[in-house]
mmCIF file with all atom_site columns, C-alpha atoms in Angstrom:
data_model
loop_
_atom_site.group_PDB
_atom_site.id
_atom_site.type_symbol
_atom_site.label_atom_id
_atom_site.label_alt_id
_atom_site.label_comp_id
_atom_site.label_asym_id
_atom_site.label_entity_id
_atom_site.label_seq_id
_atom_site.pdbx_PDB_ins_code
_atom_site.Cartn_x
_atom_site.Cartn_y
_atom_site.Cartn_z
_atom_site.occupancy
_atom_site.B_iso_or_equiv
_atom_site.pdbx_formal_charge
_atom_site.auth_seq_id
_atom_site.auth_comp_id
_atom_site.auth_asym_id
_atom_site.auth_atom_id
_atom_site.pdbx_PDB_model_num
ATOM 1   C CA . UNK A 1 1   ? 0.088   -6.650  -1.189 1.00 0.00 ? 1   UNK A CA 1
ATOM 2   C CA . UNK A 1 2   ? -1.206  -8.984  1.880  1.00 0.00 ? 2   UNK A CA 1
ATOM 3   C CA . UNK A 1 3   ? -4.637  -8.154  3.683  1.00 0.00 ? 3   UNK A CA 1
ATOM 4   C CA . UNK A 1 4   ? -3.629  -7.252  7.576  1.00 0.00 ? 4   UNK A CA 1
ATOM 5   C CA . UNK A 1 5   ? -6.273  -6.621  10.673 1.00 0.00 ? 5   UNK A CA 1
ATOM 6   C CA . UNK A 1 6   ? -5.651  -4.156  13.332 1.00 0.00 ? 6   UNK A CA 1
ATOM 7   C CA . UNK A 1 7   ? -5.034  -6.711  16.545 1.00 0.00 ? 7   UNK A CA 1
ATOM 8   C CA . UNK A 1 8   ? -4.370  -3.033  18.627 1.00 0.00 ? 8   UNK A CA 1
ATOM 9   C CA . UNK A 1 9   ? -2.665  -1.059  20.396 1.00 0.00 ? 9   UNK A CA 1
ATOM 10  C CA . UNK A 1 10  ? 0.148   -1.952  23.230 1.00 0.00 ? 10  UNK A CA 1
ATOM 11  C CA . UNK A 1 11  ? 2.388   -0.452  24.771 1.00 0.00 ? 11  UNK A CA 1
ATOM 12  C CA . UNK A 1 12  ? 6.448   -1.129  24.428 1.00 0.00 ? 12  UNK A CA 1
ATOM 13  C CA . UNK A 1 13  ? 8.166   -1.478  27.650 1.00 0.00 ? 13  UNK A CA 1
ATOM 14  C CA . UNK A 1 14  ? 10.348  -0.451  29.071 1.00 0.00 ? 14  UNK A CA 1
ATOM 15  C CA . UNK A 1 15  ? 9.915   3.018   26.420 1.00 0.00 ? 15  UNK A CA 1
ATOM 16  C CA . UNK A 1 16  ? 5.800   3.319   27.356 1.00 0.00 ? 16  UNK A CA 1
ATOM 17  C CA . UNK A 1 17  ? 6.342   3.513   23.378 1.00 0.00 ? 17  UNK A CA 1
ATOM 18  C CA . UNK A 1 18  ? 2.377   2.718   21.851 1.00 0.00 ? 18  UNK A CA 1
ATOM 19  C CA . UNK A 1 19  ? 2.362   0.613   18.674 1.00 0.00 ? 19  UNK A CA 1
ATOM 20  C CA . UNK A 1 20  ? -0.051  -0.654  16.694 1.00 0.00 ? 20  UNK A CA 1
ATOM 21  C CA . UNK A 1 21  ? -0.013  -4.109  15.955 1.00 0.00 ? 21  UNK A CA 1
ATOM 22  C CA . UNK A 1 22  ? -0.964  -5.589  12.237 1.00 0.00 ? 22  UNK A CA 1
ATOM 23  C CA . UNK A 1 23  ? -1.138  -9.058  11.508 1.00 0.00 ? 23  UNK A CA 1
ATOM 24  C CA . UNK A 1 24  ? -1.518  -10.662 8.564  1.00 0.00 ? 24  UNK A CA 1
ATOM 25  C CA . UNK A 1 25  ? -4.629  -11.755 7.578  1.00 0.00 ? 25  UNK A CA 1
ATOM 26  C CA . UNK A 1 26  ? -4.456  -15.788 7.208  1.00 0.00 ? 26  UNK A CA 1
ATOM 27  C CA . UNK A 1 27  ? -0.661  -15.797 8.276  1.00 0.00 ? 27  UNK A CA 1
ATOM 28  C CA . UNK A 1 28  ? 1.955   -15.860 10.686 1.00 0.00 ? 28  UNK A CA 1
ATOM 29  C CA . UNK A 1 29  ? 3.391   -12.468 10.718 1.00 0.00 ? 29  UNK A CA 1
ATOM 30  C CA . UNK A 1 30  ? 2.808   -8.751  12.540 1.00 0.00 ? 30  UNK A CA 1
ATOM 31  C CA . UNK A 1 31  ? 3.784   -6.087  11.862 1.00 0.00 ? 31  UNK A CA 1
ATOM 32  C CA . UNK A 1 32  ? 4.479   -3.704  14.819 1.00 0.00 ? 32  UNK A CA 1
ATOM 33  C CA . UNK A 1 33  ? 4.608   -0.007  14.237 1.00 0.00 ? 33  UNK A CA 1
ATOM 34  C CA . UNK A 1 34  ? 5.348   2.422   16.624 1.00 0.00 ? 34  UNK A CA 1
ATOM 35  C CA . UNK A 1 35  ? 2.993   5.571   16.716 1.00 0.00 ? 35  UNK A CA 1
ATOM 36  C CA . UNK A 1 36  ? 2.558   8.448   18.646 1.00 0.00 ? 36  UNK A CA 1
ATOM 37  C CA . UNK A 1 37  ? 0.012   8.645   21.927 1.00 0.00 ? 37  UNK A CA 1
ATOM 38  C CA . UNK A 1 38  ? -2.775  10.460  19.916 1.00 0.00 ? 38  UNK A CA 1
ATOM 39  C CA . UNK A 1 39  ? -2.745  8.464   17.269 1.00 0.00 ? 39  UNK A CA 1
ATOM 40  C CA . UNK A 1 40  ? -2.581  5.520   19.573 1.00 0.00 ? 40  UNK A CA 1
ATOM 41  C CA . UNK A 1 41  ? -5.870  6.741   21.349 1.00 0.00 ? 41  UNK A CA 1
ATOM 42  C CA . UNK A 1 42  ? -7.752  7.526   17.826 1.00 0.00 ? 42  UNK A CA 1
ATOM 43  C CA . UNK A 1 43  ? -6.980  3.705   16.565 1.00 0.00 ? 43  UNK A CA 1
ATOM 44  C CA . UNK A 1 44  ? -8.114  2.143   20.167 1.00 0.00 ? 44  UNK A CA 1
ATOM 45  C CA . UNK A 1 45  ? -11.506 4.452   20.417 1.00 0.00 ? 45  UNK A CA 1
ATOM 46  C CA . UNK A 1 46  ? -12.366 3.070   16.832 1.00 0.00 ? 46  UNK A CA 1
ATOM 47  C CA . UNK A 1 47  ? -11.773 -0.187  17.700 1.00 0.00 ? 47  UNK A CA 1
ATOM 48  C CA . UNK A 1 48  ? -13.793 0.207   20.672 1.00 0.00 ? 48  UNK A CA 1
ATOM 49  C CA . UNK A 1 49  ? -16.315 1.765   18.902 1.00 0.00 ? 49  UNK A CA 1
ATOM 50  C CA . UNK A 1 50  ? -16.418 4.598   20.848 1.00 0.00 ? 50  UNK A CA 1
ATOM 51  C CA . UNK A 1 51  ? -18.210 7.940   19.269 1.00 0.00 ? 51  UNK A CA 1
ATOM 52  C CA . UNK A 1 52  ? -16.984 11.283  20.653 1.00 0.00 ? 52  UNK A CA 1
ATOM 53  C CA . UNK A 1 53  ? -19.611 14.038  20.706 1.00 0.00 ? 53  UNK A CA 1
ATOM 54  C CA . UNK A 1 54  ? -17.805 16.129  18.389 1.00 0.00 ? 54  UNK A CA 1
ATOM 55  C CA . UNK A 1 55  ? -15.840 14.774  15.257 1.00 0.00 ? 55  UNK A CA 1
ATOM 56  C CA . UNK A 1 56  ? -12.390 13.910  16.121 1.00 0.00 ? 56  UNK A CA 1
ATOM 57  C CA . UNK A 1 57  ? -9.719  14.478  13.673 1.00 0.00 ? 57  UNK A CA 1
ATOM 58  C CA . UNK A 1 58  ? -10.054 11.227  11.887 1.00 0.00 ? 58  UNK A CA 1
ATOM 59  C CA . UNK A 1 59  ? -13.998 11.329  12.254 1.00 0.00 ? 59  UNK A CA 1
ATOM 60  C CA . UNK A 1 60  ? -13.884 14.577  10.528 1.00 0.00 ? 60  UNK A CA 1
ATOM 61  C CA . UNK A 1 61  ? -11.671 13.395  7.596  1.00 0.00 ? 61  UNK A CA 1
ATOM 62  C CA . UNK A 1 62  ? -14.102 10.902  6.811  1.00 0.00 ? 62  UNK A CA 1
ATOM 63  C CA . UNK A 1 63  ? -16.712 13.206  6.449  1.00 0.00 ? 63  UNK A CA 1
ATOM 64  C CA . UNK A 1 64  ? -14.987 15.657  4.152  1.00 0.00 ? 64  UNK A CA 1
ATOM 65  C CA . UNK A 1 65  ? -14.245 12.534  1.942  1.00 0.00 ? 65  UNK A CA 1
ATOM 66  C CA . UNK A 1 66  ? -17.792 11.431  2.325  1.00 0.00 ? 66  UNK A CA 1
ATOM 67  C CA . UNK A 1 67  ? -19.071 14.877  1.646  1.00 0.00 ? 67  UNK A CA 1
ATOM 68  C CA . UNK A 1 68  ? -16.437 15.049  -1.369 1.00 0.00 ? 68  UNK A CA 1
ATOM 69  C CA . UNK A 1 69  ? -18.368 12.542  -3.042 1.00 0.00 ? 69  UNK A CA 1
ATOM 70  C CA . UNK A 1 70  ? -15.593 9.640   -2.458 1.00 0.00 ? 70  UNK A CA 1
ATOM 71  C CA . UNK A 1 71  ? -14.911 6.945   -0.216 1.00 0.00 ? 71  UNK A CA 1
ATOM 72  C CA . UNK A 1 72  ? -11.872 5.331   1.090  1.00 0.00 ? 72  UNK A CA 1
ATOM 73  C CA . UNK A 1 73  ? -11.522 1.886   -0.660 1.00 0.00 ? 73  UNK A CA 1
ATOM 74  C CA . UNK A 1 74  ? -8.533  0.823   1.050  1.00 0.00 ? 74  UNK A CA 1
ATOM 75  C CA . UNK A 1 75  ? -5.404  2.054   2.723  1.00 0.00 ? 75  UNK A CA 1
ATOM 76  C CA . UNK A 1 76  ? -2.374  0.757   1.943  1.00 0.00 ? 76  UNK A CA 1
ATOM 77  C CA . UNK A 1 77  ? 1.253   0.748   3.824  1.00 0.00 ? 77  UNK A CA 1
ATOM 78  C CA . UNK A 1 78  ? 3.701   0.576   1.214  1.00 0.00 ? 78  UNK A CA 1
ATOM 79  C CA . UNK A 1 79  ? 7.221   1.870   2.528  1.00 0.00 ? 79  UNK A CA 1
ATOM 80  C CA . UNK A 1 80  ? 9.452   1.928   5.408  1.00 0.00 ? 80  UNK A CA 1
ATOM 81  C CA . UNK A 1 81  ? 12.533  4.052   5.141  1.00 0.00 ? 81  UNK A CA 1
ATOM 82  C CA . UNK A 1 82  ? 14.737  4.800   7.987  1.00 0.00 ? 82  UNK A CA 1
ATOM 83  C CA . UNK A 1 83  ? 11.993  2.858   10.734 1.00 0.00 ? 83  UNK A CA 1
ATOM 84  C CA . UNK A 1 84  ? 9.446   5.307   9.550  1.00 0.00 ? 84  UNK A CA 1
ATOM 85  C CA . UNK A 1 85  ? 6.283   3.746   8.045  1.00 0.00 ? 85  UNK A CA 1
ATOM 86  C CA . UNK A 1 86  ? 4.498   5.534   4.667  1.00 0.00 ? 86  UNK A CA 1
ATOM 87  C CA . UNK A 1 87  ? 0.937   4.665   3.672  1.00 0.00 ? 87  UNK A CA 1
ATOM 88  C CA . UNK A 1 88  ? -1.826  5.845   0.968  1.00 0.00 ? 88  UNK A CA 1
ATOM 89  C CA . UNK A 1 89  ? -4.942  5.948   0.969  1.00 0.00 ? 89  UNK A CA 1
ATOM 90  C CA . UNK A 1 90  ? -6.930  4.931   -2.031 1.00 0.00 ? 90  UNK A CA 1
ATOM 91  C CA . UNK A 1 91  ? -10.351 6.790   -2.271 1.00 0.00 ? 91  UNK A CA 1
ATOM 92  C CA . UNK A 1 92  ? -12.565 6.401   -4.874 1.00 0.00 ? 92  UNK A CA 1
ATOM 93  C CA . UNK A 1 93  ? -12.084 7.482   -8.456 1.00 0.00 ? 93  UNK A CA 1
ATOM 94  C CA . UNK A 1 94  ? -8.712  6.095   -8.475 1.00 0.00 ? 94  UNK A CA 1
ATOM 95  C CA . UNK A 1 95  ? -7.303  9.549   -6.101 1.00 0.00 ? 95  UNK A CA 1
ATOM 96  C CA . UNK A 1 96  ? -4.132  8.185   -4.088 1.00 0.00 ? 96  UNK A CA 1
ATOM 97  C CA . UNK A 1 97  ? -3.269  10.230  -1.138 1.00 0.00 ? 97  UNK A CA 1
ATOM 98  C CA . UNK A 1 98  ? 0.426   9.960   0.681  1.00 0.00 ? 98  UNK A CA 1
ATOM 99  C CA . UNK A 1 99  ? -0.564  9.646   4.883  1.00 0.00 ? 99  UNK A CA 1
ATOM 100 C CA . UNK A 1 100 ? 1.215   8.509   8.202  1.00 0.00 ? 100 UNK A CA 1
ATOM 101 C CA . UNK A 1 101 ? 0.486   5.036   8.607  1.00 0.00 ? 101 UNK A CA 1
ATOM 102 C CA . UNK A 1 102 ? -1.236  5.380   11.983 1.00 0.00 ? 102 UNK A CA 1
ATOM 103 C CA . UNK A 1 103 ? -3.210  8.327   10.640 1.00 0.00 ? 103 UNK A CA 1
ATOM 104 C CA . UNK A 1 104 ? -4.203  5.827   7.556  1.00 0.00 ? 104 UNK A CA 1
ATOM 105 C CA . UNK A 1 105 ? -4.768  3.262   10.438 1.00 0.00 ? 105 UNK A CA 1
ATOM 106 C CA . UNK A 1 106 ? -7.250  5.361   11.970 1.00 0.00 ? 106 UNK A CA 1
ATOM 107 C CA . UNK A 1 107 ? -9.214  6.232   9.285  1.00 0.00 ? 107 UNK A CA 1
ATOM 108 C CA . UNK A 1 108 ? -9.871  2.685   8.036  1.00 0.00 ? 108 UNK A CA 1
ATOM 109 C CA . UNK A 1 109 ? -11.174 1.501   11.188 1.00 0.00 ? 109 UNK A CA 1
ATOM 110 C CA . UNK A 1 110 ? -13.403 4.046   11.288 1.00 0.00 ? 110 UNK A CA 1
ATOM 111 C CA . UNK A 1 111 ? -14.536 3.466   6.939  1.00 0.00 ? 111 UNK A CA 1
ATOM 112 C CA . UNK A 1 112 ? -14.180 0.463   7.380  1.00 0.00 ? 112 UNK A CA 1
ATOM 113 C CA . UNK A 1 113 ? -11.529 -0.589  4.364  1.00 0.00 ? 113 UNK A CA 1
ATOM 114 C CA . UNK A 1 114 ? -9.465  -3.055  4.463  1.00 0.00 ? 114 UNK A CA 1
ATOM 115 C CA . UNK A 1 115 ? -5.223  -2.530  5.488  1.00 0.00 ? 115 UNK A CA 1
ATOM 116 C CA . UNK A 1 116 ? -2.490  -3.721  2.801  1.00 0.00 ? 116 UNK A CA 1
ATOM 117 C CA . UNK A 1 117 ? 0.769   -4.259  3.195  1.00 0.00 ? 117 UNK A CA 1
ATOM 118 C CA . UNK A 1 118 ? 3.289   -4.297  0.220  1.00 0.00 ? 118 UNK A CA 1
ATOM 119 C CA . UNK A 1 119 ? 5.240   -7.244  0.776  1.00 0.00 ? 119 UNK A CA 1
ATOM 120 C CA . UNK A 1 120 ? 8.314   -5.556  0.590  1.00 0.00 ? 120 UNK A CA 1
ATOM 121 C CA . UNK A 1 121 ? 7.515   -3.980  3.651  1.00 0.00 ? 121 UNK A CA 1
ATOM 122 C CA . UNK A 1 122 ? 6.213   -7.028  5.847  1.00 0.00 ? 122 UNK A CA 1
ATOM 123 C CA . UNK A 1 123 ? 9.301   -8.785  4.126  1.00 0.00 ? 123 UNK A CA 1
ATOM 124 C CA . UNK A 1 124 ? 11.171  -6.402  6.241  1.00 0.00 ? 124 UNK A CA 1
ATOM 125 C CA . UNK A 1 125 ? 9.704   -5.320  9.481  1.00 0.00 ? 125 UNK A CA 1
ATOM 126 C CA . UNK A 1 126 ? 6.890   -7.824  9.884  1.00 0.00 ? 126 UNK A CA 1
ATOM 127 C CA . UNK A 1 127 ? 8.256   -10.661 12.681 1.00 0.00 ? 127 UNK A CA 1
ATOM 128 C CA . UNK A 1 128 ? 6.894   -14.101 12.516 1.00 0.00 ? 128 UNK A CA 1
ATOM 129 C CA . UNK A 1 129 ? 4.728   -15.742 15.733 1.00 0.00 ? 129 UNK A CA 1
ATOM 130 C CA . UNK A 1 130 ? 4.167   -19.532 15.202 1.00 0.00 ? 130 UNK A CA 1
ATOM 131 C CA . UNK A 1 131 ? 0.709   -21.011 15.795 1.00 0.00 ? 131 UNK A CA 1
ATOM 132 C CA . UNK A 1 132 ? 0.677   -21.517 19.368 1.00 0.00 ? 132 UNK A CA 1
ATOM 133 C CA . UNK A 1 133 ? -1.916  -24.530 19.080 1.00 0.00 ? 133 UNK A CA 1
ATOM 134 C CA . UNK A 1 134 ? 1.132   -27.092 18.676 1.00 0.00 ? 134 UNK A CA 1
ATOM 135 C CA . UNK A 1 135 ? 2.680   -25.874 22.207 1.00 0.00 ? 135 UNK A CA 1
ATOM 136 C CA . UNK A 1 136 ? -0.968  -25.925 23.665 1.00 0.00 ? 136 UNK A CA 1
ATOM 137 C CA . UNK A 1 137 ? -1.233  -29.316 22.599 1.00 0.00 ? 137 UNK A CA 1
ATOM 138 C CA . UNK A 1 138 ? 2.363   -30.571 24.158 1.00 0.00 ? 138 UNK A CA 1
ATOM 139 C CA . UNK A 1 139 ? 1.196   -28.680 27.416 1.00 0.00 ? 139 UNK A CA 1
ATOM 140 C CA . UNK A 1 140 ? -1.881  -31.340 26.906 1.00 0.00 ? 140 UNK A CA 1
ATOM 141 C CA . UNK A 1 141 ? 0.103   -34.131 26.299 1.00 0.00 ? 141 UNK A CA 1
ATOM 142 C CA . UNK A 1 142 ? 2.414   -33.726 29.398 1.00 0.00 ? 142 UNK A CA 1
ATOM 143 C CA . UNK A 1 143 ? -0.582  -32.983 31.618 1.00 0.00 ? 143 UNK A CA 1
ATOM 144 C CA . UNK A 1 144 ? -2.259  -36.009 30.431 1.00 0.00 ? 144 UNK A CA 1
ATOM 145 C CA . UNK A 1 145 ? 1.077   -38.468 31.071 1.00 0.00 ? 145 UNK A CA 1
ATOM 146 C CA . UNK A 1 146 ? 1.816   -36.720 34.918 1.00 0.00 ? 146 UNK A CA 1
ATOM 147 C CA . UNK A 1 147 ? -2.328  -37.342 35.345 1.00 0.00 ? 147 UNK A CA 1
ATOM 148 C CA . UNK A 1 148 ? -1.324  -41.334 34.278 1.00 0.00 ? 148 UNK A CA 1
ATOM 149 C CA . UNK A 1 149 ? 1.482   -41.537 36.783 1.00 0.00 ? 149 UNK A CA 1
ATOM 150 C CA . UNK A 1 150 ? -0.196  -40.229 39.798 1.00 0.00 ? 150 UNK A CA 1
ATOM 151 C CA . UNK A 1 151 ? -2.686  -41.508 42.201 1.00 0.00 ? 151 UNK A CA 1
ATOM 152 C CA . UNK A 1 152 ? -4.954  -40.261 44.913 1.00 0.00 ? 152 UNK A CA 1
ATOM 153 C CA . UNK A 1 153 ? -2.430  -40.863 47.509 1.00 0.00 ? 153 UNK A CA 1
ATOM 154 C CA . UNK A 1 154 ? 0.273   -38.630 46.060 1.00 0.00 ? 154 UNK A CA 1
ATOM 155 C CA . UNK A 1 155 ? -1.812  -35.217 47.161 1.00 0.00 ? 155 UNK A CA 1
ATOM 156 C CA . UNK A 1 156 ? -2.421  -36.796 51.002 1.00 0.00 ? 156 UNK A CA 1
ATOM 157 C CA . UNK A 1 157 ? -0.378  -34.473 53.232 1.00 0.00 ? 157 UNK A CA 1
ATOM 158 C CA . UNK A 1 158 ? 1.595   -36.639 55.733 1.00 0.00 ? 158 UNK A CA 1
ATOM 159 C CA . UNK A 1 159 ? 1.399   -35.042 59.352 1.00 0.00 ? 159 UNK A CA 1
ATOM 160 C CA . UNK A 1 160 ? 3.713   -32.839 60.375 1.00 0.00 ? 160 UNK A CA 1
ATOM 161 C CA . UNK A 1 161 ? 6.557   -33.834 62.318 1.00 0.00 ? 161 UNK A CA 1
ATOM 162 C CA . UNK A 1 162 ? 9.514   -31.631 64.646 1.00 0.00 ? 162 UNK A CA 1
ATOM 163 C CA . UNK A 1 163 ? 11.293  -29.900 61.937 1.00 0.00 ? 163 UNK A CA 1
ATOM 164 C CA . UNK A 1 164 ? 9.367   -29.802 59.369 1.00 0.00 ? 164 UNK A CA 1
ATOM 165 C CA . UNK A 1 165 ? 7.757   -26.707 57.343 1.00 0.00 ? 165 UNK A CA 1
ATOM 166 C CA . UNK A 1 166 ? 5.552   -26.692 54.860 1.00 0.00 ? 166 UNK A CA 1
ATOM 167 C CA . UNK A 1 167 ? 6.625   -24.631 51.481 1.00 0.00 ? 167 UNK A CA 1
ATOM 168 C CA . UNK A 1 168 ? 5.322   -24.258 48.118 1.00 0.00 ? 168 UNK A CA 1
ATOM 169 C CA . UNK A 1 169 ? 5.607   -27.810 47.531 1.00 0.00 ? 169 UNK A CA 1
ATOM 170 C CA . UNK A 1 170 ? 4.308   -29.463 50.654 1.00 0.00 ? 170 UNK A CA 1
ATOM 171 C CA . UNK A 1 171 ? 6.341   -30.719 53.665 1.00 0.00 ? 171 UNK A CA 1
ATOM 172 C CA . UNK A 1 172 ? 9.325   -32.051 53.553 1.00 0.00 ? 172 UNK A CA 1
ATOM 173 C CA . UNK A 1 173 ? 10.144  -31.725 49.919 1.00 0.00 ? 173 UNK A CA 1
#
């Protein structure tokens, strides 16, 4: 199992599909899931930190755990069959619980447990992003080589003569 944090919700185009995106805590990989739109709204409100003035579905299934005498120690998303996700929640007292991954989603944001993924699963539908410091730093590195080959005199616009227009990249050119 690898630790992932929520990074949020987007939106697929050109479906309008939400997912939730996971990444993996200290690595290179997320894991998108596509959800539904309520459960889409329920993740991004806890993330934002919003609090509705009545218990929302997820708000409300904390409580009954809280009031159960448990807590949710950690959700966990352990299978994906058929592009369907499957989760558990692990409460307190060693009770496992079968849940929608989004719904699990929700509710740890709002406990405030950490996400595992089995590696079989992130082995399989996780994709891998590269640290995007190295193409920073080439950007850098060819900024910093056209700044030694040009002088003052290169951004000068010449004056205009019959025929010529300027366009995105000056007169003439």
């Amino acid at each position: 199992m690898r630790e992932l944090e929520v990074v949020g919700v987007r939106v697929e185009m050109p479906s309008n599909q939400p997912i939730v995106l996971l990444r993996e805590t200290g690595g290179e990989r997320y894991l998108p899931i596509w959800i539904g739109a309520p459960e889409a709204s329920a993740i991004a409100f806890a993330q934002q930190g919003v609090v509705p003035p009545r218990p929302l579905t997820h708000d409300l299934l904390k409580d009954v755990i809280g009031a159960l005498g448990r807590e949710l120690e950690q959700v966990r998303i352990v299978a994906v069959r058929d592009n369907v996700f499957f989760a558990e929640l692990v409460l307190s007292g060693g009770v496992v619980v079968s849940a929608r991954s989004s719904d699990a989603i929700a509710l740890a944001l709002r406990a405030g447990c950490s996400i595992l993924g089995a590696d079989e699963v992130l082995e399989t539908s996780a994709v891998g992003v590269p640290e995007e410091e190295g193409e920073a730093e080439d950007e850098v590195e060819r900024f910093r080589e056209f700044l030694d080959q040009v002088s003052a005199e290169d951004f000068e616009q010449p004056e205009e003569g019959p025929g010529d227009t300027p366009g995105p990249t000056g007169p003439g050119r």
